[in-house]
Short mmCIF file of C-alpha atoms in Angstrom, two decimals:
data_model
loop_
_atom_site.label_atom_id
_atom_site.label_comp_id
_atom_site.label_asym_id
_atom_site.label_seq_id
_atom_site.Cartn_x
_atom_site.Cartn_y
_atom_site.Cartn_z
CA MET E 390 84.13 58.08 132.11
CA ARG E 391 84.24 55.07 134.27
CA THR E 392 80.61 54.74 134.86
CA LYS E 393 79.44 55.53 131.33
CA LYS E 394 81.66 53.17 130.31
CA VAL E 395 80.46 50.67 132.79
CA LEU E 396 76.61 51.72 131.82
CA LEU E 397 77.34 51.48 128.11
CA ASN E 398 78.31 47.69 128.45
CA SER E 399 75.93 46.28 130.57
CA ILE E 400 73.23 47.81 128.41
CA SER E 401 74.66 46.55 125.13
CA SER E 402 75.96 43.04 126.70
CA LEU E 403 72.30 42.50 127.79
CA LEU E 404 70.52 43.35 124.06
CA LEU E 405 73.47 41.20 122.77
CA GLN E 406 72.27 38.41 125.16
CA LEU E 407 68.59 38.94 124.73
CA VAL E 408 68.87 38.95 120.68
CA THR E 409 71.45 36.26 121.11
CA ALA E 410 68.94 34.36 123.22
CA ILE E 411 65.98 34.74 121.33
CA CYS E 412 67.68 33.82 118.17
CA GLY E 413 68.87 30.88 118.99
CA LEU E 414 65.55 29.69 120.00
CA ILE E 415 64.24 30.69 116.29
CA LEU E 416 67.00 29.03 114.46
CA PRO E 417 67.02 26.13 116.08
CA ARG E 418 63.37 25.24 115.61
CA LEU E 419 63.39 25.93 112.11
CA MET E 420 66.01 23.73 111.75
CA LEU E 421 64.47 20.89 113.28
CA ARG E 422 61.39 21.28 112.03
CA ALA E 423 63.52 21.36 108.69
CA PHE E 424 65.87 18.76 109.13
CA GLY E 425 64.89 16.72 112.17
CA SER E 426 66.44 16.11 115.29
CA GLU E 427 69.83 14.00 114.24
CA VAL E 428 70.72 16.74 111.84
CA ASN E 429 70.47 18.93 114.11
CA GLY E 430 72.35 17.59 116.54
CA ALA E 431 75.08 17.09 113.62
CA VAL E 432 75.14 21.18 113.38
CA SER E 433 75.40 21.39 117.51
CA SER E 434 78.43 18.56 117.73
CA ILE E 435 80.41 20.11 115.16
CA SER E 436 80.29 23.78 116.38
CA GLN E 437 81.12 21.89 119.98
CA PHE E 438 84.39 19.76 118.40
CA LEU E 439 85.39 23.26 116.66
CA GLY E 440 85.50 24.74 119.15
CA TYR E 441 87.79 22.53 120.95
CA ILE E 442 90.49 24.67 119.08
CA SER E 443 90.01 26.97 121.35
CA LEU E 444 92.02 24.95 123.78
CA LEU E 445 95.33 26.20 122.38
CA GLU E 446 94.69 29.60 123.10
CA ALA E 447 96.32 28.87 126.48
CA GLY E 448 94.42 31.24 128.14
CA VAL E 449 95.91 34.46 126.61
CA GLY E 450 92.35 36.02 126.16
CA GLY E 451 92.99 36.63 129.85
CA VAL E 452 96.43 37.02 130.02
CA THR E 453 96.14 39.80 127.49
CA ARG E 454 93.43 41.89 129.26
CA ALA E 455 95.58 42.26 132.06
CA ALA E 456 98.77 43.02 130.86
CA LEU E 457 96.43 45.95 128.59
CA TYR E 458 94.99 47.55 132.07
CA LYS E 459 98.23 49.28 133.05
CA PRO E 460 98.98 50.58 129.64
CA LEU E 461 95.30 52.07 128.90
CA ALA E 462 95.22 53.40 131.88
CA GLU E 463 98.27 55.35 130.94
CA GLY E 464 98.03 55.64 127.59
CA ASN E 465 101.04 54.10 126.65
CA THR E 466 100.28 53.75 122.58
CA THR E 467 103.99 51.67 122.16
CA LYS E 468 102.79 49.20 124.66
CA ILE E 469 99.48 48.84 124.06
CA SER E 470 100.86 48.10 120.30
CA GLY E 471 103.50 45.46 121.91
CA ILE E 472 101.11 43.02 123.49
CA ALA E 473 98.65 43.65 120.77
CA ASN E 474 100.66 42.73 117.92
CA ALA E 475 102.20 39.58 120.05
CA THR E 476 99.05 38.57 119.99
CA GLN E 477 97.80 38.76 116.91
CA ARG E 478 100.89 36.64 115.97
CA PHE E 479 99.77 34.55 118.66
CA PHE E 480 95.82 33.96 117.13
CA GLN E 481 97.12 33.77 114.10
CA LYS E 482 99.04 30.81 114.34
CA ILE E 483 96.13 29.31 115.87
CA ALA E 484 94.30 30.18 112.54
CA LEU E 485 96.65 28.42 110.49
CA ILE E 486 96.72 25.33 113.11
CA PHE E 487 92.52 25.16 113.01
CA VAL E 488 92.95 24.62 109.70
CA ALA E 489 94.61 21.60 109.53
CA TYR E 490 91.86 20.63 111.81
CA ALA E 491 88.79 21.29 110.59
CA VAL E 492 90.41 19.12 107.91
CA VAL E 493 90.84 16.41 109.77
CA LEU E 494 87.62 16.86 111.66
CA SER E 495 85.98 16.73 108.31
CA LEU E 496 87.52 13.34 107.56
CA SER E 497 86.27 11.27 111.11
CA PHE E 498 82.90 13.32 112.19
CA LYS E 499 81.42 10.75 110.90
CA TYR E 500 82.54 7.79 112.48
CA ILE E 501 82.90 9.95 115.93
CA SER E 502 79.53 10.76 116.22
CA GLN E 503 78.47 7.03 114.52
CA THR E 504 75.71 8.81 112.31
CA ASN E 505 73.72 7.51 109.61
CA LEU E 506 74.49 10.56 107.60
CA GLY E 507 76.65 10.12 104.55
CA LEU E 508 80.71 11.23 104.80
CA LEU E 509 80.22 14.26 101.81
CA PHE E 510 77.73 15.44 103.93
CA THR E 511 78.94 15.98 107.19
CA ALA E 512 82.59 16.86 106.02
CA THR E 513 81.30 19.53 103.92
CA LEU E 514 79.10 20.75 106.65
CA VAL E 515 82.62 20.85 109.18
CA LEU E 516 83.87 22.71 106.36
CA ILE E 517 81.54 25.36 106.13
CA LEU E 518 81.06 25.56 110.17
CA ALA E 519 84.99 26.14 110.59
CA VAL E 520 84.81 29.38 108.08
CA SER E 521 83.72 32.28 110.88
CA THR E 522 85.60 30.35 113.54
CA PHE E 523 88.94 31.10 111.18
CA ALA E 524 87.87 34.51 110.57
CA GLN E 525 88.08 35.14 114.09
CA TYR E 526 91.69 34.19 114.66
CA TYR E 527 92.67 35.76 111.93
CA PHE E 528 91.04 38.99 112.15
CA GLY E 529 89.24 40.03 114.73
CA ILE E 530 89.76 38.37 118.25
CA THR E 531 93.13 40.79 119.31
CA SER E 532 90.56 43.31 118.60
CA SER E 533 88.14 42.33 120.45
CA ILE E 534 90.09 41.43 123.66
CA VAL E 535 91.76 44.78 123.44
CA LEU E 536 88.40 46.64 123.20
CA GLN E 537 87.70 44.66 126.54
CA ALA E 538 90.45 45.78 128.25
CA ASP E 539 89.51 48.94 128.02
CA GLN E 540 86.25 47.80 128.54
CA ARG E 541 84.19 49.53 125.46
CA ASN E 542 82.95 46.48 125.26
CA TYR E 543 80.08 47.87 123.66
CA ILE E 544 81.67 48.09 120.47
CA SER E 545 82.05 44.63 119.80
CA SER E 546 78.47 44.24 121.52
CA THR E 547 76.93 46.39 119.26
CA ILE E 548 77.94 45.26 116.19
CA GLN E 549 77.53 41.34 117.22
CA ILE E 550 73.26 42.26 117.76
CA GLY E 551 73.51 43.93 114.26
CA THR E 552 75.75 40.02 113.06
CA VAL E 553 72.91 37.85 114.68
CA ILE E 554 69.98 39.36 114.02
CA LEU E 555 71.01 39.75 110.27
CA ASN E 556 71.86 35.90 110.10
CA THR E 557 68.63 34.74 111.72
CA ALA E 558 66.58 36.69 109.17
CA ILE E 559 68.56 35.51 105.96
CA SER E 560 68.06 32.04 107.54
CA ALA E 561 64.83 31.90 108.13
CA VAL E 562 64.56 32.83 104.86
CA LEU E 563 66.53 29.86 103.54
CA LEU E 564 64.85 27.64 105.25
CA ARG E 565 61.56 28.99 104.42
CA VAL E 566 62.43 28.22 100.26
CA GLY E 567 63.46 24.95 101.13
CA CYS E 568 67.07 25.65 100.91
CA GLY E 569 69.34 22.26 102.08
CA VAL E 570 71.49 22.81 105.30
CA HIS E 571 74.95 23.64 103.82
CA VAL E 572 73.51 26.84 102.08
CA VAL E 573 71.93 27.78 105.00
CA LYS E 574 74.97 27.44 106.99
CA LEU E 575 77.39 28.24 104.29
CA VAL E 576 75.51 31.76 103.83
CA SER E 577 75.96 31.90 107.80
CA ALA E 578 79.49 31.60 107.28
CA GLY E 579 79.89 34.71 105.08
CA VAL E 580 77.63 36.91 107.21
CA TYR E 581 80.24 36.04 110.41
CA VAL E 582 83.23 37.35 108.35
CA PHE E 583 82.39 40.63 108.36
CA ARG E 584 82.68 40.96 112.34
CA PRO E 585 86.35 40.67 113.20
CA ILE E 586 87.23 42.29 110.17
CA LEU E 587 85.66 45.57 111.63
CA LEU E 588 86.87 44.81 114.71
CA ASN E 589 89.96 44.55 113.69
CA LEU E 590 89.43 48.56 111.58
CA ILE E 591 88.08 49.43 114.98
CA ALA E 592 90.72 48.24 116.72
CA HIS E 593 93.35 49.95 114.70
CA LYS E 594 91.67 53.16 114.28
CA SER E 595 90.72 54.07 117.34
CA TYR E 596 94.04 52.51 119.76
CA HIS E 597 96.32 53.54 116.82
CA ILE E 598 98.01 50.36 116.73
CA ASP E 599 101.00 50.06 115.10
CA LYS E 600 101.92 46.76 113.17
CA THR E 601 105.70 48.01 112.62
CA VAL E 602 106.45 47.84 116.55
CA LEU E 603 107.87 44.84 118.02
CA PRO E 604 106.08 42.22 119.50
CA ASP E 605 105.55 42.14 123.14
CA ASN E 606 105.98 39.17 123.73
CA GLU E 607 107.19 39.03 127.70
CA ALA E 608 103.61 41.13 128.97
CA ILE E 609 102.07 37.81 127.55
CA LYS E 610 104.13 34.94 129.16
CA GLN E 611 101.53 34.26 131.49
CA ARG E 612 100.11 32.82 129.03
CA TRP E 613 100.38 29.20 129.59
CA ASN E 614 99.20 30.09 133.32
CA GLY E 615 96.35 30.75 132.57
CA PHE E 616 95.40 27.25 130.52
CA GLY E 617 94.32 26.05 133.51
CA GLN E 618 91.39 28.67 133.69
CA HIS E 619 90.85 28.60 130.06
CA ILE E 620 90.62 24.73 129.68
CA ALA E 621 87.68 24.86 132.65
CA PHE E 622 85.58 27.48 131.21
CA TYR E 623 85.79 25.62 127.98
CA ILE E 624 85.12 22.18 129.45
CA HIS E 625 81.92 23.72 131.78
CA ASN E 626 80.33 25.31 127.67
CA ASN E 627 81.86 22.11 126.01
CA VAL E 628 82.92 19.02 127.19
CA ASP E 629 79.14 18.18 127.59
CA GLY E 630 77.72 17.95 124.35
CA VAL E 631 81.07 16.28 123.33
CA VAL E 632 80.91 13.50 125.58
CA VAL E 633 76.91 12.74 124.57
CA THR E 634 77.92 12.67 121.10
CA THR E 635 79.74 10.18 121.45
CA ILE E 636 78.44 8.44 124.39
CA LEU E 637 74.31 8.78 123.56
CA GLY E 638 74.88 9.72 120.05
CA LEU E 639 73.45 13.05 117.93
CA LYS E 640 69.58 12.61 118.53
CA TRP E 641 70.16 12.96 122.32
CA ALA E 642 72.63 15.82 121.61
CA SER E 643 70.19 17.72 119.73
CA VAL E 644 68.53 16.71 122.76
CA TYR E 645 71.00 18.43 125.10
CA SER E 646 71.76 21.19 122.68
CA VAL E 647 68.12 22.46 123.17
CA TYR E 648 68.31 22.91 126.91
CA PHE E 649 71.56 24.36 126.68
CA SER E 650 70.31 27.30 124.35
CA ILE E 651 67.78 28.40 126.51
CA VAL E 652 68.72 28.04 129.99
CA ALA E 653 72.76 29.05 128.45
CA GLY E 654 70.76 32.01 126.80
CA ILE E 655 69.08 32.51 130.32
CA LYS E 656 72.80 32.66 131.75
CA ASN E 657 73.74 34.36 129.44
CA VAL E 658 71.68 37.13 129.97
CA VAL E 659 71.80 37.02 134.31
CA ILE E 660 75.98 37.45 133.32
CA SER E 661 75.00 40.81 131.31
CA LEU E 662 72.55 41.93 134.08
CA MET E 663 75.61 41.23 136.94
CA GLY E 664 78.13 44.02 134.84
CA GLY E 665 81.34 42.56 133.22
CA SER E 666 83.23 43.62 135.89
CA GLU E 667 86.39 42.18 134.91
CA ALA E 668 88.08 45.39 132.67
CA ALA E 669 86.66 47.61 135.93
CA PHE E 670 87.78 45.34 138.80
CA GLY E 671 91.62 45.35 136.64
CA ASN E 672 91.40 49.00 136.49
CA MET E 673 90.88 49.59 140.43
CA ILE E 674 93.30 46.90 140.92
CA ALA E 675 96.06 48.93 138.99
CA LYS E 676 95.29 52.09 140.47
CA LYS E 677 95.67 50.21 143.54
CA GLU E 678 92.62 51.24 144.80
CA GLN E 679 91.34 48.35 147.93
CA GLY E 680 88.31 50.30 149.53
CA VAL E 681 86.64 51.17 145.70
CA LEU E 682 87.68 47.81 144.75
CA GLU E 683 86.03 46.63 148.04
CA ASN E 684 82.91 47.97 148.31
CA ARG E 685 82.13 47.63 144.15
CA PHE E 686 82.65 43.89 144.62
CA ARG E 687 80.11 44.04 147.80
CA MET E 688 77.66 45.41 145.92
CA VAL E 689 78.56 43.14 142.79
CA GLU E 690 77.94 40.65 144.45
CA THR E 691 75.04 41.66 146.05
CA LEU E 692 73.29 42.63 142.76
CA SER E 693 74.74 39.07 141.18
CA SER E 694 72.70 37.01 143.94
CA MET E 695 69.49 38.74 143.58
CA VAL E 696 69.74 38.86 139.25
CA ILE E 697 70.65 35.09 139.63
CA VAL E 698 68.15 33.92 142.14
CA VAL E 699 65.39 35.46 140.44
CA PHE E 700 66.67 34.01 136.54
CA PHE E 701 67.07 30.53 137.36
CA SER E 702 64.03 29.96 140.52
CA VAL E 703 62.07 31.12 136.89
CA THR E 704 63.68 29.48 134.60
CA GLY E 705 63.38 25.88 137.40
CA LEU E 706 59.94 26.20 137.15
CA LEU E 707 58.71 26.69 134.12
CA LEU E 708 61.53 25.41 131.65
CA ILE E 709 59.45 21.87 130.91
CA ASP E 710 56.29 23.75 129.78
CA PHE E 711 58.68 26.02 127.18
CA ILE E 712 60.59 23.15 125.95
CA ARG E 713 56.91 20.89 125.58
CA ILE E 714 55.59 23.99 123.79
CA TYR E 715 59.18 24.36 121.51
CA THR E 716 59.61 21.17 120.48
CA SER E 717 55.74 19.89 119.57
CA GLY E 718 55.36 17.94 116.40
CA ILE E 719 59.27 16.64 117.20
CA GLU E 720 58.41 13.11 117.36
CA ASP E 721 61.79 11.25 116.51
CA ILE E 722 62.74 11.55 120.22
CA ASN E 723 61.22 12.89 123.60
CA TYR E 724 62.72 15.75 124.50
CA ILE E 725 60.64 16.13 127.99
CA SER E 726 62.70 15.42 131.33
CA ILE E 727 62.34 16.95 134.45
CA PRO E 728 65.34 16.08 135.82
CA ILE E 729 67.55 17.53 132.39
CA ALA E 730 65.76 20.57 133.02
CA VAL E 731 66.61 20.82 137.10
CA LEU E 732 70.08 20.09 136.65
CA PHE E 733 70.44 22.25 133.57
CA THR E 734 69.26 24.92 135.84
CA ILE E 735 71.34 23.99 138.96
CA SER E 736 74.33 23.45 136.75
CA GLU E 737 74.47 27.33 135.17
CA ALA E 738 73.04 28.95 138.47
CA LEU E 739 76.04 27.63 140.18
CA HIS E 740 78.67 28.83 137.25
CA CYS E 741 76.75 32.42 137.69
CA ILE E 742 77.72 32.24 140.93
CA LYS E 743 80.99 31.02 140.32
CA GLN E 744 81.46 33.92 137.41
CA ASN E 745 81.81 37.00 140.08
CA TYR E 746 84.97 35.15 142.04
CA HIS E 747 85.99 34.39 138.96
CA TYR E 748 86.30 37.53 137.29
CA LEU E 749 88.18 39.01 139.79
CA VAL E 750 90.99 36.36 140.19
CA LEU E 751 91.30 37.38 136.07
CA ALA E 752 91.35 40.63 136.82
CA ALA E 753 94.54 40.55 139.48
CA GLY E 754 95.98 38.82 137.30
CA HIS E 755 96.72 35.39 138.98
CA TYR E 756 96.83 33.06 136.95
CA LYS E 757 99.59 30.78 138.02
CA GLU E 758 98.30 30.94 142.32
CA THR E 759 94.96 29.69 140.68
CA GLN E 760 95.25 27.20 137.96
CA LYS E 761 95.81 23.98 140.43
CA GLY E 762 92.20 24.55 141.00
CA ALA E 763 91.44 25.15 137.76
CA PHE E 764 92.57 21.80 136.30
CA LEU E 765 90.92 19.61 139.49
CA GLU E 766 87.53 21.05 138.16
CA ALA E 767 88.08 20.52 135.01
CA GLY E 768 89.63 16.63 135.44
CA ILE E 769 86.54 15.85 137.63
CA ASN E 770 84.25 17.12 135.43
CA VAL E 771 85.62 15.14 132.73
CA VAL E 772 85.94 12.10 134.65
CA LEU E 773 83.23 12.21 136.08
CA SER E 774 80.84 13.18 132.98
CA VAL E 775 82.32 9.69 131.23
CA ILE E 776 81.46 7.78 134.02
CA LEU E 777 78.02 9.36 134.97
CA ALA E 778 77.37 9.00 131.48
CA PHE E 779 77.19 5.47 130.73
CA TRP E 780 74.83 4.83 134.13
CA ILE E 781 71.93 7.74 133.62
CA GLY E 782 72.82 9.70 130.46
CA ILE E 783 72.76 13.34 130.54
CA PRO E 784 71.61 13.82 134.32
CA GLY E 785 75.05 12.28 135.24
CA ILE E 786 76.96 14.88 132.64
CA LEU E 787 75.42 17.08 133.86
CA LEU E 788 75.56 16.34 137.77
CA ALA E 789 79.45 15.67 137.04
CA THR E 790 79.58 19.57 135.87
CA ILE E 791 77.82 20.88 139.07
CA ILE E 792 79.83 18.89 141.12
CA ALA E 793 83.01 20.45 139.39
CA THR E 794 81.83 23.59 139.56
CA SER E 795 80.77 23.82 143.28
CA TYR E 796 84.25 22.51 143.85
CA ARG E 797 85.86 25.62 141.52
CA THR E 798 83.48 28.02 143.57
CA LEU E 799 84.87 27.16 147.11
CA ASP E 800 88.44 27.30 145.53
CA TYR E 801 87.84 30.71 144.81
CA VAL E 802 86.32 31.78 147.99
CA PHE E 803 89.21 30.40 150.39
CA TYR E 804 91.90 31.44 147.53
CA LEU E 805 89.79 35.49 148.40
CA LYS E 806 90.14 34.61 152.07
CA LYS E 807 94.11 34.92 151.83
CA ARG E 808 94.35 37.19 148.61
CA ILE E 809 93.13 40.09 146.91
CA LEU E 810 89.83 40.73 149.11
CA CYS E 811 91.52 39.05 152.45
CA ARG E 812 87.77 38.36 153.89
CA HIS E 813 86.19 35.03 155.90
CA PRO E 814 84.87 32.28 153.98
CA LYS E 815 81.57 32.26 155.53
CA ILE E 816 80.58 36.07 153.99
CA PHE E 817 80.10 33.30 151.05
CA PHE E 818 78.07 30.50 153.14
CA GLN E 819 75.80 33.05 154.63
CA ARG E 820 74.84 34.77 151.25
CA LEU E 821 74.61 31.05 149.72
CA ALA E 822 72.04 30.11 152.77
CA VAL E 823 70.38 33.24 151.93
CA ASN E 824 69.75 32.45 148.39
CA VAL E 825 68.75 29.25 148.34
CA PHE E 826 66.58 30.12 150.97
CA SER E 827 65.16 32.31 148.86
CA ALA E 828 64.83 30.15 145.80
CA ILE E 829 62.88 27.79 148.22
CA CYS E 830 60.19 30.10 148.82
CA ILE E 831 59.41 31.11 145.92
CA THR E 832 59.45 27.65 144.24
CA VAL E 833 56.96 26.67 147.43
CA VAL E 834 55.07 29.64 146.64
CA CYS E 835 54.62 29.18 142.98
CA LEU E 836 53.83 25.25 143.33
CA VAL E 837 51.08 26.07 146.04
CA ILE E 838 49.52 29.19 143.82
CA PRO E 839 47.54 26.82 140.71
CA PHE E 840 48.85 27.95 137.13
CA PRO E 841 46.54 25.72 134.40
CA THR E 842 49.38 23.96 131.65
CA PRO E 843 49.79 26.66 128.97
CA ASN E 844 49.31 25.54 124.83
CA SER E 845 50.41 28.37 123.48
CA TYR E 846 53.85 30.57 123.62
CA LEU E 847 51.48 33.17 124.81
CA GLU E 848 49.55 31.17 127.54
CA TRP E 849 53.74 30.31 128.28
CA ILE E 850 54.32 33.81 128.52
CA TRP E 851 50.91 35.43 130.58
CA GLU E 852 52.28 32.66 133.18
CA ALA E 853 55.64 33.93 133.35
CA ILE E 854 54.77 37.20 134.50
CA PRO E 855 53.39 36.85 137.33
CA ILE E 856 55.81 34.45 138.21
CA PHE E 857 58.76 36.59 137.55
CA LEU E 858 56.63 39.75 139.31
CA MET E 859 56.36 37.06 142.40
CA ALA E 860 59.49 36.11 142.87
CA VAL E 861 61.25 39.46 142.25
CA GLY E 862 59.37 40.86 145.13
CA ILE E 863 60.89 37.75 147.43
CA VAL E 864 64.31 37.93 146.24
CA PHE E 865 64.15 42.23 147.16
CA VAL E 866 62.39 41.44 150.72
CA TRP E 867 64.74 38.85 151.87
CA ASN E 868 67.61 40.42 150.60
CA ILE E 869 66.33 43.77 152.18
CA ILE E 870 66.38 42.31 155.16
CA PHE E 871 69.97 40.83 154.72
CA TYR E 872 71.56 43.15 153.01
CA ARG E 873 70.21 46.01 153.33
CA LYS E 874 72.87 48.40 152.70
CA ASP E 875 74.04 47.03 149.97
CA VAL E 876 70.50 47.34 148.47
CA ILE E 877 70.43 50.98 149.40
CA ALA E 878 73.51 51.04 147.22
CA ILE E 879 72.88 49.51 144.66
CA PHE E 880 69.54 51.72 143.91
CA MET E 881 71.73 55.32 144.88
CA GLN E 882 74.28 53.83 142.10
CA PHE E 883 71.47 53.16 139.39
CA LYS E 884 70.34 57.15 140.45
CA GLN E 885 73.23 58.89 139.92
CA LEU E 886 73.86 57.02 137.03
CA LEU E 887 70.00 58.18 135.61
CA LYS E 888 70.65 61.50 136.46
CA HIS E 889 73.95 61.85 134.78
CA LYS E 890 72.51 60.71 131.69
CA THR E 891 69.53 63.73 132.24
CA GLN E 892 71.81 65.94 132.88
CA ARG E 893 73.96 64.65 129.76
CA SER E 894 70.89 64.92 127.50
CA LYS E 895 70.26 68.52 128.40
#
């Protein structure tokens, strides 16, 4: 059953990220053509400012998942209900605080961003964009956490896929007939409200969550210990865009958002291919399956390394050509920058490398033990981002994120030496050396071969296919040489999954 859930989660998560990445490229392009860089930057920046409310979550999502692993494994519905009710009450309080925050932001965003857009324009746009976030906190986030803890992310992912596709289709039609940005985003908010409501209904029916059970606040008492983890994660995903908006302005925020939507889309696809292993690790730790945990982590680490090197090497080589085609006809600011492309690629690749260790720590519930490193990562990122933004703009902000992420990754590596896996850090550095060498080989080979400059999406795809295949071949060869046992184990695992699926279909 565990294997089936992992497979379903991986497939649905991958499909979700592919759909999100594709739709995330379609809509901003249509927005840029319809409204220009300043409005596109405003939408992106407002979304990130609204995201600040997630800081109040205090890491309760991860703490709740860790608390649910054992009662879910035991089928203890009373305990599950108590934890869910405590979590739901917590998030509903955040939703009410969010309403006040959204009102304040609506009145101040024009002055924070120093934009030429009118106060009424920005204020109403903020309130419209806030609708779906309020619905998520008030109705659906607890249900999503319960499903994640039970390794049933595929339910949430499937609903989200439908929501994203429907929103993209409706928004594209509205933009085509000439509707304003407020109308487009209001209809979009309406579409996204249905997802949390549906998740709430599914979770309560599937787990027989009894609202009359007293909230089990003791189960989530570690939420403030998880605060550091949450801040570090939030800052990686949001603070750069906020710094760009406040220091460099909305047009540069649009430039940042275009690169971010593309590279972050690749990051999400990579993380999906890595398997979303936190819940599986948590289940193994709860059952004290130390040998299974060590073998699974080694396999996940090998597979994720191969995926990361392939996807981000190809992204680094092809990103500028794609940006040039994607922003053709947009002349209010220059979107082409090799330093931004390279640093963005490195930043998100490092984030993916860190995630394996992050998931393992969260699965073990070691929040308090690792919160100091999380706070330091966040502090390094914020301080250096602000300083370097004044000095070298967006490349400086990305460099700050790279430094902070590198620190945090090493912090996890040395923590694992003492706890959970108890393995030597040299294993990480050996793997990192193989990954870097593989990426260099891919880059050198692709730069030596003269590819023509693409002038359309079709030409870009024809350039991307051989580069991707060469990257896969090079990475496979080096991993067979250095990690033959792990690669064979991964293939055997896939073979068993396919065999199991074939037998069930018969």
